[in-house]
Coordinates of C-alpha atoms in Angstrom, one line a residue:
X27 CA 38.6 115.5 107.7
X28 CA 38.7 112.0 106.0
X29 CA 36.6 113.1 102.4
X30 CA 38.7 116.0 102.5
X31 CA 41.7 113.9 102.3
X32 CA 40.4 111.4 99.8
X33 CA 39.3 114.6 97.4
X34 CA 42.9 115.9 97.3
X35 CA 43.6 112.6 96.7
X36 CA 41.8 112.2 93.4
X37 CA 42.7 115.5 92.1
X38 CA 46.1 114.7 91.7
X39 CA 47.0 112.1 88.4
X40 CA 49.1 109.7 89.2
X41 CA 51.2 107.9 86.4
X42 CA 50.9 104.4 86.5
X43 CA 53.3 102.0 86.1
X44 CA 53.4 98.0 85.4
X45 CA 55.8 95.8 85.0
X46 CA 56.4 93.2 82.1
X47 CA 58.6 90.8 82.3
X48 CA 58.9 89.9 78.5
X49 CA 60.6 91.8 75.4
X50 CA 57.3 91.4 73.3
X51 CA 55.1 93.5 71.7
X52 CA 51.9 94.0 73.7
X53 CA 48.1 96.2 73.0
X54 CA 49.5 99.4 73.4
X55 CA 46.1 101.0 72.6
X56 CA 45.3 100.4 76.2
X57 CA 48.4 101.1 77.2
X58 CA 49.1 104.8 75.6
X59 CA 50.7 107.1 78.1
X60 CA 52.0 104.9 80.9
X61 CA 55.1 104.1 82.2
X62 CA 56.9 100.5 81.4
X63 CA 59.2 99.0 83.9
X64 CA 60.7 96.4 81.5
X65 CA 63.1 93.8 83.2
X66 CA 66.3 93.9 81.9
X67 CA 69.5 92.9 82.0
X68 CA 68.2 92.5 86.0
X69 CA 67.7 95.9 86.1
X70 CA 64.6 97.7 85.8
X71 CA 64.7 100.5 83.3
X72 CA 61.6 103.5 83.0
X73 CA 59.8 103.3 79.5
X74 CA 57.5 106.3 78.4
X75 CA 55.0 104.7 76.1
X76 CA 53.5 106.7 72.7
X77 CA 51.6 106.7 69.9
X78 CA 54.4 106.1 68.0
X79 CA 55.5 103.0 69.6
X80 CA 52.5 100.9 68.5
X81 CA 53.5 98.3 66.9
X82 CA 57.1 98.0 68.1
X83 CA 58.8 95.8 70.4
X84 CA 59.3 97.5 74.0
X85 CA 62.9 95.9 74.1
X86 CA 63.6 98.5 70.9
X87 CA 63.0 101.4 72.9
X88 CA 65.4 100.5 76.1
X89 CA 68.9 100.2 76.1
X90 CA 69.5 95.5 77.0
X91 CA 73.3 96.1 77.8
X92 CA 75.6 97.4 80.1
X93 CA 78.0 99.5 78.2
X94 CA 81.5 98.3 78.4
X95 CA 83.9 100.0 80.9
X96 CA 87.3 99.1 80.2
X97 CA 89.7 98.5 83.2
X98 CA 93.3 97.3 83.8
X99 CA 94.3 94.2 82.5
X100 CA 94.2 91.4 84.7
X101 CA 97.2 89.1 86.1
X102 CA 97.8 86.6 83.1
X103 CA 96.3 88.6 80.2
X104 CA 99.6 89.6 78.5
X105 CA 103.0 87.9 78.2
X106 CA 104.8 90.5 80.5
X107 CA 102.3 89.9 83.5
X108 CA 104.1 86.1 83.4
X109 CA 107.6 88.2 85.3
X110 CA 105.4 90.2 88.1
X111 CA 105.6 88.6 91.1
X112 CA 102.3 87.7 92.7
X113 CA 102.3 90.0 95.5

C-alpha cells in the first residue's frame, strides 16, 4: 500500500518555492519556473519567475509599499480640531 502511495506521490509536480531575503539579482538560469517568496515590506509576496526576468532585480517585479489609505484627520491636524473638546 506504501509504493502505491509514494507513486502517486511523484506523479504529481509540485512547484517549489524558496525564500530570499534580499532585493538582488540572483542565477535565474537555475531558477527558471519557480516561485519567489521575497521578504518585503514584512510581508511575503508570491513571485512567478521567467525567462524574461533574467537579468533583473526580483524587487522590480513585486510591489515594496503599502498603498496609501487615506483616513480621517487626526485630533491636532487642522486649526479647527484646537475647539473640539477631547471627549
Amino acid at each position: 500500500a506504501d509504493e502505491h502511495h509514494d507513486d502517486a506521490a511523484v506523479d504529481v509536480k509540485k512547484k517549489r518555492t524558496f525564500r530570499k531575503f534580499s532585493y538582488r539579482g540572483i542565477d535565474l538560469d537555475k531558477l527558471l519556473d519557480l516561485s519567489s517568496e521575497q521578504l518585503m515590506d514584512l510581508t511575503f509576496n508570491q513571485v512567478e519567475i521567467k525567462p524574461e526576468m533574467i537579468g533583473h532585480y526580483l524587487g522590480e517585479f513585486s510591489i515594496t509599499y503599502k498603498p496609501v489609505k487615506h483616513g480621517r484627520p487626526g485630533i491636532g491636524a487642522t486649526h479647527s480640531s484646537r475647539f473640539i473638546p477631547l471627549k
